[in-house]
Coordinates of C-alpha atoms in Angstrom, one line a residue:
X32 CA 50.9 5.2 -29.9
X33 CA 52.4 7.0 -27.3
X34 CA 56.6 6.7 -27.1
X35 CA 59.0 6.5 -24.8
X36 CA 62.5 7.9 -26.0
X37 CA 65.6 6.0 -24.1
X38 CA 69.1 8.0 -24.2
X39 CA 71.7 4.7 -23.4
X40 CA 74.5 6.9 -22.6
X41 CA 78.2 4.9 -22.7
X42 CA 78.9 1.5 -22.3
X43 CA 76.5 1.1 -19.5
X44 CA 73.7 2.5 -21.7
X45 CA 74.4 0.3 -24.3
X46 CA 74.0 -3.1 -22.2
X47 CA 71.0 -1.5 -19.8
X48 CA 69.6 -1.6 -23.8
X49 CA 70.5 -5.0 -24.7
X50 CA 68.5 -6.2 -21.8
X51 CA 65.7 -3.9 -22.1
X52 CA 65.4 -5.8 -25.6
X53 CA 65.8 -9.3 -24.6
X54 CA 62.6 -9.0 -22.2
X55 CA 60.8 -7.1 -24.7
X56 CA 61.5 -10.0 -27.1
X57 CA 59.8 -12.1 -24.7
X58 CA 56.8 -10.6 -24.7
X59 CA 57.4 -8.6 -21.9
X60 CA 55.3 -5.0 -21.7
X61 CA 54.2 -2.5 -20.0
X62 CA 50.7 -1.5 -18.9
X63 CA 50.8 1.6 -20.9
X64 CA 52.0 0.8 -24.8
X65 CA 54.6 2.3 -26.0
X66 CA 56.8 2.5 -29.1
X67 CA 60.6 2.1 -28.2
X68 CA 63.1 4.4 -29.4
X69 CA 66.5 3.8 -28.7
X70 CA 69.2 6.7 -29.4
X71 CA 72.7 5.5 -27.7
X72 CA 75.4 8.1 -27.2
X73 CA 79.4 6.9 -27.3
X74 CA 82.1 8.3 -28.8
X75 CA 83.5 5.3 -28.9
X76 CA 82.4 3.5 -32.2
X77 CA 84.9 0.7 -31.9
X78 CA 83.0 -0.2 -28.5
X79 CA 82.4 -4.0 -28.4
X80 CA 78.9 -3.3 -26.2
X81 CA 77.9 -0.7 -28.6
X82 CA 77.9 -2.7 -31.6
X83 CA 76.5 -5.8 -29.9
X84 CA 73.4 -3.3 -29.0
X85 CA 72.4 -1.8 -32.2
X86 CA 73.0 -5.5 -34.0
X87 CA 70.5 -6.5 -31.5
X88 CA 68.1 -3.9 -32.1
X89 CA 68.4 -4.4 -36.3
X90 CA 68.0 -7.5 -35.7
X91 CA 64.1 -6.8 -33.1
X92 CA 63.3 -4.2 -35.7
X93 CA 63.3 -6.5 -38.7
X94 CA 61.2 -9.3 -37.2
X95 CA 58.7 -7.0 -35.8
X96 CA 58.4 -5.5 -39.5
X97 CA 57.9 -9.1 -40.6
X98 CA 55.2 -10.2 -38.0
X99 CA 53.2 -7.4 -38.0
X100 CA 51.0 -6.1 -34.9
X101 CA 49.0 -8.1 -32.5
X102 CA 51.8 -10.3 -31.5
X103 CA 53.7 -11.1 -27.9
X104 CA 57.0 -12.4 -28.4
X105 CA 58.3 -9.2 -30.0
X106 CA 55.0 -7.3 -29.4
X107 CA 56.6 -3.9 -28.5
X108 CA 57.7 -2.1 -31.2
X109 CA 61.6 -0.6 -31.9
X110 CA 62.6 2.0 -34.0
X111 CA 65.3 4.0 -34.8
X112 CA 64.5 8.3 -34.6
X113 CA 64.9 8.6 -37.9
X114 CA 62.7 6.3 -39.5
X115 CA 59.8 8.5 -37.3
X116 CA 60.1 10.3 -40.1
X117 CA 57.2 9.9 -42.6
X118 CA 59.1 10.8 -45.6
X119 CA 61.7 8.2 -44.7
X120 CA 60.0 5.3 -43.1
X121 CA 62.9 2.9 -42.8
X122 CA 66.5 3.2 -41.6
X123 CA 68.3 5.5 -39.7
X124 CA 70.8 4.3 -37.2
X125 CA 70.3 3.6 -33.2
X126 CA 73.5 5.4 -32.4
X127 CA 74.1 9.3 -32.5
X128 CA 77.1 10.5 -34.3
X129 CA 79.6 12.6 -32.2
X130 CA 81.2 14.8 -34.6
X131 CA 84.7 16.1 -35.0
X132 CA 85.8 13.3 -32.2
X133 CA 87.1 10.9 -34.8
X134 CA 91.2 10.3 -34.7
X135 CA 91.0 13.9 -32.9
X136 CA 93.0 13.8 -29.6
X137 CA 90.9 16.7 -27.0
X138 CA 93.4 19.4 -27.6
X139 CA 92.6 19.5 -30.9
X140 CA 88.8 19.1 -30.3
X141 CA 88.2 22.9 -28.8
X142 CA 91.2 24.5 -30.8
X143 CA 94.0 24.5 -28.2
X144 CA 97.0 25.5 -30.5
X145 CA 94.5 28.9 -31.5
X146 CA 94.2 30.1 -27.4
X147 CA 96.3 33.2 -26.2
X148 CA 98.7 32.5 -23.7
X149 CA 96.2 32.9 -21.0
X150 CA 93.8 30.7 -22.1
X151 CA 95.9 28.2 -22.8
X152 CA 97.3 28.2 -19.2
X153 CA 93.3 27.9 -17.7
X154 CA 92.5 24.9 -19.9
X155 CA 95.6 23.2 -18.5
X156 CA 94.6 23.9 -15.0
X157 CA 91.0 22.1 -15.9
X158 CA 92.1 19.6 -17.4
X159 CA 95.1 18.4 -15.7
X160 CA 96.1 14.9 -14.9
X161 CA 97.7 12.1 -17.3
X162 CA 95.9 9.4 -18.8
X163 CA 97.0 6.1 -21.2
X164 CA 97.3 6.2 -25.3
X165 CA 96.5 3.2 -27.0
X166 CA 100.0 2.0 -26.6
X167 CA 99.7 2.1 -22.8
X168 CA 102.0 5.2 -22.8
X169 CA 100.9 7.9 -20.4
X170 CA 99.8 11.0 -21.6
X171 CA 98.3 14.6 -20.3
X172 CA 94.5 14.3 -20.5
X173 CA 94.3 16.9 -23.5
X174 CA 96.1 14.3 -25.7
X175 CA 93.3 12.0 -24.9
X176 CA 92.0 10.5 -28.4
X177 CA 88.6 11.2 -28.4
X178 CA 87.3 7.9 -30.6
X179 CA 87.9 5.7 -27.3
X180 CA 85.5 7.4 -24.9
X181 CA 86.2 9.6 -22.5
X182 CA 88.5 7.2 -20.1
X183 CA 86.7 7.8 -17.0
X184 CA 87.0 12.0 -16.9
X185 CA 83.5 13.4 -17.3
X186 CA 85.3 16.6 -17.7
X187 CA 86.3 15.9 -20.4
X188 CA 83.0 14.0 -21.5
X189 CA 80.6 17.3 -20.4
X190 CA 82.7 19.4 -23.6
X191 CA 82.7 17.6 -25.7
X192 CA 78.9 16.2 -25.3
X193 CA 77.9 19.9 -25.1
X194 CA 77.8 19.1 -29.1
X195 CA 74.3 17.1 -28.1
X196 CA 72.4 20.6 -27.9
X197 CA 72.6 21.5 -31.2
X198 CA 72.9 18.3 -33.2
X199 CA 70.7 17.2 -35.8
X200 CA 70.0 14.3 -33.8
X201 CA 68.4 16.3 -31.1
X202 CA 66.5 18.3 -33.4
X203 CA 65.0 15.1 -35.0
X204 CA 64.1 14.0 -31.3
X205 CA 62.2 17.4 -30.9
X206 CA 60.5 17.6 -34.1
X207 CA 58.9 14.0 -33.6
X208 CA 58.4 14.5 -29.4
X209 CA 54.5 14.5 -29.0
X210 CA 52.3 14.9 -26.3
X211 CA 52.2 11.8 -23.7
X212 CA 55.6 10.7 -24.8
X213 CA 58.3 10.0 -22.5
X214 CA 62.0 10.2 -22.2
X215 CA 64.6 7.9 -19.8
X216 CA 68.0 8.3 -19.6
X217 CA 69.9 5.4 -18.8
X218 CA 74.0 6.6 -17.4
X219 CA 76.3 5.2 -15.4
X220 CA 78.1 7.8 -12.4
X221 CA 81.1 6.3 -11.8
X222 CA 82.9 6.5 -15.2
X223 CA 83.2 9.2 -17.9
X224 CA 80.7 9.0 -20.7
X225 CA 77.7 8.5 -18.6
X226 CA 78.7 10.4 -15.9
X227 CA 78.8 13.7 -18.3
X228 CA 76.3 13.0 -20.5
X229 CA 73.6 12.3 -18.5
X230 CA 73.3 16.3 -17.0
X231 CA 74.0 17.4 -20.3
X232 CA 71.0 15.6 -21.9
X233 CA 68.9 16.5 -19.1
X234 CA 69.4 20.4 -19.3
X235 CA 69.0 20.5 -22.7
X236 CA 65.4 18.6 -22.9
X237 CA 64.5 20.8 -20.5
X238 CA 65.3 24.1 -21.4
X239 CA 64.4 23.1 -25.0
X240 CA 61.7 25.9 -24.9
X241 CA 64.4 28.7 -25.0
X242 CA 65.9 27.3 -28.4
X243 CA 64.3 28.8 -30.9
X244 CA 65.4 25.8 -33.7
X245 CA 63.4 23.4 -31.9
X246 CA 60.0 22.3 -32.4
X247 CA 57.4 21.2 -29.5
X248 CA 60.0 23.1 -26.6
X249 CA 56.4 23.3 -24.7
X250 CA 55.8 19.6 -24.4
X251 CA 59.6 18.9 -23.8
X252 CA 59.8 21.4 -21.1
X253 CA 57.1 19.5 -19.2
X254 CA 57.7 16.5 -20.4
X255 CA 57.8 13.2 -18.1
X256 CA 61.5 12.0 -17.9
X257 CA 62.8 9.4 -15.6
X258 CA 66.8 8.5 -15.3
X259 CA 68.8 5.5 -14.4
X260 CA 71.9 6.1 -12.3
X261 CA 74.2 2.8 -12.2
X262 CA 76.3 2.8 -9.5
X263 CA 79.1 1.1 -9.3
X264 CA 78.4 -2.8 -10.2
X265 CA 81.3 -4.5 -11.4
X266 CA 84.9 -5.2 -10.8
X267 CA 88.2 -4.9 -12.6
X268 CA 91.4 -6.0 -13.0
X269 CA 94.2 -4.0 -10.9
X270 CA 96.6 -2.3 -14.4
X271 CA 99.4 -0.2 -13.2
X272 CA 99.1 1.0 -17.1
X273 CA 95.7 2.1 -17.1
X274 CA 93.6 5.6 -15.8
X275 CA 91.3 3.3 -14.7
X276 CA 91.2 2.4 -10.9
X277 CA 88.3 0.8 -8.9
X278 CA 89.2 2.6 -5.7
X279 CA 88.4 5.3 -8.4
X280 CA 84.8 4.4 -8.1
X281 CA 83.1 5.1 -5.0
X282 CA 85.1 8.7 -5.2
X283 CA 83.4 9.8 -8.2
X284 CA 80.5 8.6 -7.2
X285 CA 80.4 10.8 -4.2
X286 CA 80.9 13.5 -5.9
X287 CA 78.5 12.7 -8.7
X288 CA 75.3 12.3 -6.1
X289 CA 75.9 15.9 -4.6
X290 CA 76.0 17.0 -7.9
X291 CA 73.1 15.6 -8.3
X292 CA 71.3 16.4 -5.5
X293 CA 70.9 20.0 -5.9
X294 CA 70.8 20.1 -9.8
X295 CA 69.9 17.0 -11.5
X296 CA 67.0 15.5 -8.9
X297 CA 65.0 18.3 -9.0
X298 CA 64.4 18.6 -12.4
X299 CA 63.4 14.5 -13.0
X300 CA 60.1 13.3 -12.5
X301 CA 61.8 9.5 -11.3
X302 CA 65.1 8.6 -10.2
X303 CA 65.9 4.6 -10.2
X304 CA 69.3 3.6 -8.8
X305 CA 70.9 0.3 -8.9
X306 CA 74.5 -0.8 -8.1
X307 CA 76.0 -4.5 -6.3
X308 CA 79.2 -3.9 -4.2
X309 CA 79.4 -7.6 -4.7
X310 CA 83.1 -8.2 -5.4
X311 CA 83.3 -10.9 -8.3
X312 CA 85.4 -11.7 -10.8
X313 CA 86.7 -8.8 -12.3
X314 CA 85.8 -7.6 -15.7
X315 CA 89.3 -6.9 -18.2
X316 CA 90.5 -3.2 -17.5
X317 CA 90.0 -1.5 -20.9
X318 CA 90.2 1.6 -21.0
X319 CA 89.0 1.9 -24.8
X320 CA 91.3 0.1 -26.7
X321 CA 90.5 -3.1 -26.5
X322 CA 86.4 -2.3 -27.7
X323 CA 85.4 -2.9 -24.2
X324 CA 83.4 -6.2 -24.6
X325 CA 81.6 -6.7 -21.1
X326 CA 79.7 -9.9 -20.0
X327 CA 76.1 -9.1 -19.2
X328 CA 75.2 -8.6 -15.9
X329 CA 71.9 -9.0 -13.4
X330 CA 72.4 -5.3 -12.5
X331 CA 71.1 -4.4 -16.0
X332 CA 68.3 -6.3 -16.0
X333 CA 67.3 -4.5 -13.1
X334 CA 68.1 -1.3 -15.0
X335 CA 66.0 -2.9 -17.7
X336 CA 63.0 -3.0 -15.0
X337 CA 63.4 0.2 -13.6
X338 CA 62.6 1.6 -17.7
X339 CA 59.3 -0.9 -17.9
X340 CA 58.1 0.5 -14.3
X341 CA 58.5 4.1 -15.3
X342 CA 56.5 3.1 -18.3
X343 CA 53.9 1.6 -16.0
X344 CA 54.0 4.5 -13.7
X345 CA 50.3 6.8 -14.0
X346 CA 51.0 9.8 -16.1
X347 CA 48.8 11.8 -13.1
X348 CA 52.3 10.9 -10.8
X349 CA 54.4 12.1 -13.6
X350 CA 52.9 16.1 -13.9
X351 CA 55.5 19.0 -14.4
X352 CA 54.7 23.2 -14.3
X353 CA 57.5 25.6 -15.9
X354 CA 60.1 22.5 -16.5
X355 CA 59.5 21.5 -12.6
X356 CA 58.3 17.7 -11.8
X357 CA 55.5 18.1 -9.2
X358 CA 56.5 15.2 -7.5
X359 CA 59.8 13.5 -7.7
X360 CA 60.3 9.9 -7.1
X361 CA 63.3 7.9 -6.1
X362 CA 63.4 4.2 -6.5
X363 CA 66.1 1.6 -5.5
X364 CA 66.5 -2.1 -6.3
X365 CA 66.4 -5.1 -4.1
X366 CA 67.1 -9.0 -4.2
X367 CA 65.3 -11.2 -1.9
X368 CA 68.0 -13.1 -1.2
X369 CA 72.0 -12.5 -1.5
X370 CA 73.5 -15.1 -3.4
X371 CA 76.4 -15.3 -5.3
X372 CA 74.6 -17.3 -8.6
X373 CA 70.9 -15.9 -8.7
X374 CA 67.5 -17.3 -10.3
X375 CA 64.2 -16.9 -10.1
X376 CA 63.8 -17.9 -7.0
X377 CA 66.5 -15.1 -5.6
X378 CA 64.5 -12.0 -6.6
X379 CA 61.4 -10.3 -5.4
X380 CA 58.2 -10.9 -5.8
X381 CA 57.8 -8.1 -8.5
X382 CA 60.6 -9.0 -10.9
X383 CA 59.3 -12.3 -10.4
X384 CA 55.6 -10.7 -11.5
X385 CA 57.4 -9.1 -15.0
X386 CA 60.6 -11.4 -15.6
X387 CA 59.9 -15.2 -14.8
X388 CA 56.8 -16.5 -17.0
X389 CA 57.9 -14.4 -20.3
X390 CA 61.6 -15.2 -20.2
X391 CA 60.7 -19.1 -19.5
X392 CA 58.5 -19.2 -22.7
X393 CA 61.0 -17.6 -24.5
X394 CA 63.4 -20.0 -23.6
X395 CA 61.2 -22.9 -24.2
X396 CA 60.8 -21.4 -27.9
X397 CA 64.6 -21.5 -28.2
X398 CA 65.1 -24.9 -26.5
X399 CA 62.9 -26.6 -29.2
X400 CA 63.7 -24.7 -32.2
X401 CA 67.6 -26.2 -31.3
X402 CA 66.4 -29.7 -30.7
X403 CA 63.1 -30.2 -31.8
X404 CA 62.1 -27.9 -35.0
X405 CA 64.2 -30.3 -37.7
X406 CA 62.7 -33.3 -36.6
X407 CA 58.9 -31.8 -36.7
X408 CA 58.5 -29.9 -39.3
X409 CA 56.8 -31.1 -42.5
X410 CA 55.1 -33.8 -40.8
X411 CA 53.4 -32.2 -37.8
X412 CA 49.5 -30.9 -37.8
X413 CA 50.7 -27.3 -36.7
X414 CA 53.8 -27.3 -39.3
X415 CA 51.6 -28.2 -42.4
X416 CA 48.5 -26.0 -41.6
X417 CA 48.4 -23.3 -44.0
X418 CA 50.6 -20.9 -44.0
X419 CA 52.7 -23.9 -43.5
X420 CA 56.1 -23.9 -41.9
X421 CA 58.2 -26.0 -44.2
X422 CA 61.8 -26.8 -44.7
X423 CA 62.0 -24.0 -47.6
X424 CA 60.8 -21.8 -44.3
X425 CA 64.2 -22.5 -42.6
X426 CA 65.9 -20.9 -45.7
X427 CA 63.8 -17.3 -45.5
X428 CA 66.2 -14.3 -44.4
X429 CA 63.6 -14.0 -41.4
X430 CA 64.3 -16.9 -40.0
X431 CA 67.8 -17.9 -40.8
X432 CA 69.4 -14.5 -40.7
X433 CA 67.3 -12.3 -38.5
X434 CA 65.5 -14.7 -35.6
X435 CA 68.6 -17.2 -35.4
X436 CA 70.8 -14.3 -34.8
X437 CA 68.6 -12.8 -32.4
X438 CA 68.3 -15.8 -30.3
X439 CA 71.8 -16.6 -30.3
X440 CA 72.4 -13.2 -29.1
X441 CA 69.6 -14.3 -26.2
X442 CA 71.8 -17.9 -25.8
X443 CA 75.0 -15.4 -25.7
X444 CA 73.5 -12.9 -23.0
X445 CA 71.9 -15.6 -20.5
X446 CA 75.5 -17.8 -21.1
X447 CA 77.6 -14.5 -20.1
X448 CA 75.1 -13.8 -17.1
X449 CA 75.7 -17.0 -15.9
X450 CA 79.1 -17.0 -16.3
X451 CA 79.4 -13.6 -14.2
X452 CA 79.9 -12.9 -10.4
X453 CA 77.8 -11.8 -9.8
X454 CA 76.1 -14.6 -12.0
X455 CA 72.1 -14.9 -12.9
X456 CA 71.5 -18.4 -13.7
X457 CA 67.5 -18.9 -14.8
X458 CA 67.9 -21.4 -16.8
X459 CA 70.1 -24.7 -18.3
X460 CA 70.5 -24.9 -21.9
X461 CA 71.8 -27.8 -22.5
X462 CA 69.7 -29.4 -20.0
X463 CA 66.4 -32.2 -20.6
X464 CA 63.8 -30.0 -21.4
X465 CA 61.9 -30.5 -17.6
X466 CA 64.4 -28.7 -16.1
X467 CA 65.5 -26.1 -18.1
X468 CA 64.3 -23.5 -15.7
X469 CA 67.0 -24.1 -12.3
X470 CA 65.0 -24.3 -9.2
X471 CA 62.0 -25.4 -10.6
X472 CA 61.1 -28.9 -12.5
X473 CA 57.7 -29.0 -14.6
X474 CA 55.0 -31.1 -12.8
X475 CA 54.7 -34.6 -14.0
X476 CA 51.1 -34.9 -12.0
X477 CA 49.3 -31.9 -12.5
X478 CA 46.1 -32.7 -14.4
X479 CA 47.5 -36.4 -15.1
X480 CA 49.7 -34.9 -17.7
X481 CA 52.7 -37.1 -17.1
X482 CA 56.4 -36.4 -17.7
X483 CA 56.7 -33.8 -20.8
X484 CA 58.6 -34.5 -23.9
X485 CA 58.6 -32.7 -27.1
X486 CA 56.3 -34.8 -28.3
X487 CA 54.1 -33.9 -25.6
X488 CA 55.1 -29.9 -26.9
X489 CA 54.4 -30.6 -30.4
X490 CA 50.8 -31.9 -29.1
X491 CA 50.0 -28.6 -27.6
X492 CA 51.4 -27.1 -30.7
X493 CA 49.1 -29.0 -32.7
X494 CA 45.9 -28.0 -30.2
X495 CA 47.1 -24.5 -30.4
X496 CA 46.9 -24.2 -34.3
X497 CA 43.3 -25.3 -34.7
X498 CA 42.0 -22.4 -32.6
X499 CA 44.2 -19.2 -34.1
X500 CA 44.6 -17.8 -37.6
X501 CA 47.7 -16.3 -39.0
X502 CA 48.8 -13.9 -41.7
X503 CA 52.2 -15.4 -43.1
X504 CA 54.7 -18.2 -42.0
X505 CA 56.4 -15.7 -40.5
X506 CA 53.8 -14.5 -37.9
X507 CA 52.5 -17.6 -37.3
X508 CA 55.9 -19.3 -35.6
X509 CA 56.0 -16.4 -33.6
X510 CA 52.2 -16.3 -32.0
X511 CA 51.4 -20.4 -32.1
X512 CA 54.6 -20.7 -30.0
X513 CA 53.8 -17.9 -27.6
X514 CA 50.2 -19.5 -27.1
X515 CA 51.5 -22.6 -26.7
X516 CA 54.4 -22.1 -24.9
X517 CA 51.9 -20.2 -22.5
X518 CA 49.6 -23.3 -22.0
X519 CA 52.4 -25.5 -20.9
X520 CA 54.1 -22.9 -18.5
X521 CA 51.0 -22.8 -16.7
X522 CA 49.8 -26.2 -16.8
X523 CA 53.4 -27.7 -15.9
X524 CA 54.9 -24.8 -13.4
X525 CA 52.0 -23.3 -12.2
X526 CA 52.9 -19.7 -12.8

């Protein structure tokens, strides 16, 4: 199986992740398999997104262990790099470890108090400017602690990431790059982490064939590589206290894109940008102390797109000679319609064609396993059928540990997407089950069918089981409520 390699750089990376995750969990693919491996790159390991992320992930892994292949909800598989490794199979982590940052203020990162005079004096010309300390005091940028991120200065960000090139990380990436894999970067321009990173990681995978410590520098070279730039998305709250402004934003950004331009485009195979200048309510402004926990937003579900059409894209449009993309694409995002509080019936026809059918049976799965699942089990054809699904089931670590706290993660994420401005609003939780999906109400007529109820669900559950055979409890929840959560989407919305 062919993979595709995603660098989440910074907080934006992180959340671009999260919802690449929730639509995989949906059954979501792409045309061309492949298996998913996340490696997320922050130096700030107190960040609230970060941790959120690879929680998520732990959890996606562990379930897809449990059912096994040949399944849709969860059907792509995620891994972490290291467990690529035969020897070690399991474990590893999705983030990778910047070293010497921890309780390290920049200064002290690259040796100030050891440079001659002269030295000294240029590093103070680079990095001049003041910034905050986690007391809200200001500060000269080389007094920056480096655990909290790089606090918008991608000067900053571009030493100390330099560290990528010859990490062990990167050398585990290489060793286990094949042939027909891929690699996205996913950054955002207008902040610090991203906005150095991104560059960094690019230049290295490419000129991987000059260091001689890494294996497969050939297929990295000309490998296919696509990019997600996020422009500015969100806004923030005006804090005389803090470095971080949101006039700041379009200003970097500038100067980021002709950066760009003549060093960075030329060397990608697809470039995917996506941004709203849709001003909403405005996110906290936390510049790294309080573990930047951001609500989810629309904009990185379209990020989450722009990685599954890159997947889709024909390797014959993705060819490079010498490190040098024959042909370099640029994409862009659109809406159909500009509204503050979007749903399905807001966005184009082709995130309509990938997002709307999936995410509606994933939500149907959730809606009954919260109302329905209690009452039915034990005393329903498709609960008792061997393997049966019991109460003693509800107990098992892969259902009450791993898929509860996976789907309340999905509750979480589509609760906080609502809840932003700009808002995406699918669905109704807490809503009678014919119109949990807003905009649309199931069909009462269609076929003579008649209003639909659970128990009208647990009939198609029971007509599901006769016709499939499973391998554990486990993997049969998971496949008899994708088939028949499949059957009633189409026979009740038509889509």
């Amino acid at each position: 199986m062919a993979k595709l390699f995603i660098f989440g750089i910074g907080g934006t990376g992180s959340r671009v992740i999260k919802s690449l995750t929730m639509l995989l969990a949906s059954g979501i693919k792409s045309f061309n398999d492949f298996d998913i491996i996340p490696i997320i790159i922050d130096p700030h390991k107190d960040n609230e997104d970060l941790k959120r992320t690879v929680s998520i992930l732990d959890h996606y892994q562990k379930i897809k262990d449990k059912i096994g292949t040949n399944n849709e909800f969860f059907g792509t598989k995620i891994t972490t790099l290291q467990s690529l490794d035969s020897k070690r199979r399991m474990g590893g982590t999705y983030s990778f470890t910047l070293k010497a940052v921890s309780n390290t203020k920049f200064k002290d990162y690259f040796s100030y108090s050891s440079l001659n005079d002269e030295n000294k004096s240029l590093a103070e010309l680079l990095f001049s400017g003041k910034s905050i300390d986690t007391n809200k005091k200001e500060i000269d940028l080389l007094d920056i602690p480096m655990d909290i991120g790089f606090v918008g200065n991608p000067n900053i960000g571009s030493v100390v990431l330099n560290q990528f090139r010859d990490s062990d990380e990167f050398k585990d990436f290489a060793n286990n790059f094949s042939e027909g894999d891929r690699i996205f970067i996913i950054s955002s321009i207008f902040g610090g982490t991203g906005a150095a990173g991104f560059p960094i990681v690019l230049k290295n995978i490419r000129n991987a064939v000059n260091n001689k410590e890494l294996a497969n520098g050939g297929y990295l070279q000309n490998s296919a590589i696509g990019a997600l730039t996020v422009l500015p998305y969100f806004n923030i709250e005006t804090d005389k206290d803090s470095p971080i402004k949101r006039g700041d934003f379009i200003e970097k950004t500038k100067a980021a894109l002709g950066y760009y331009q003549n060093n960075v485009n030329p060397i990608l195979n697809a470039m995917y940008y996506v941004g709203d200048d849709y001003s909403g309510k405005p996110y906290k402004n936390d510049a790294g102390q309080g573990g930047q926990k951001n609500d989810a937003h629309f904009i990185e579900i379209a990020g989450a797109l722009a990685i599954i059409d890159f997947m889709n894209t024909d390797s014959d449009s993705l060819l490079c000679e010498g490190g040098k993309p024959l042909l370099n694409i640029c994409k862009e995002y659109s809406i159909k319609e500009d509204a503050a509080l979007l749903n399905f019936k807001h966005l184009n026809d082709y995130s309509n064609t990938i997002l709307r059918r999936n995410l509606v049976q994933f939500t149907l799965f959730k809606k009954y396993l919260d109302k329905q699942f209690e009452q039915s089990i034990g005393n329903k054809t498709w609960s008792t059928d061997t393997p049966a699904i019991d109460h003693s089931f509800k107990n098992n670590q892969f259902f009450n540990s791993n898929l509860k706290s996976f789907l309340k993660a999905y509750e979480d994420w589509l609760t906080e997407l609502n809840q932003n401005s700009r808002g995406f609003a699918p669905f109704n939780l807490s809503s009678d089950i014919n119109t949990t999906v807003n905009g649309f109400e199931m069909s009462k007529s269609m076929f003579g069918l008649g209003k639909f109820d659970f128990d009208k669900f647990d009939m198609e559950l029971n007509r599901t089981v006769r016709n499939e055979v499973y391998s554990s409890a486990d993997q049969k929840l998971i496949q008899l409520f994708f088939k028949a959560t499949s059957a009633i989407v189409s026979n009740r919305y038509g889509f």
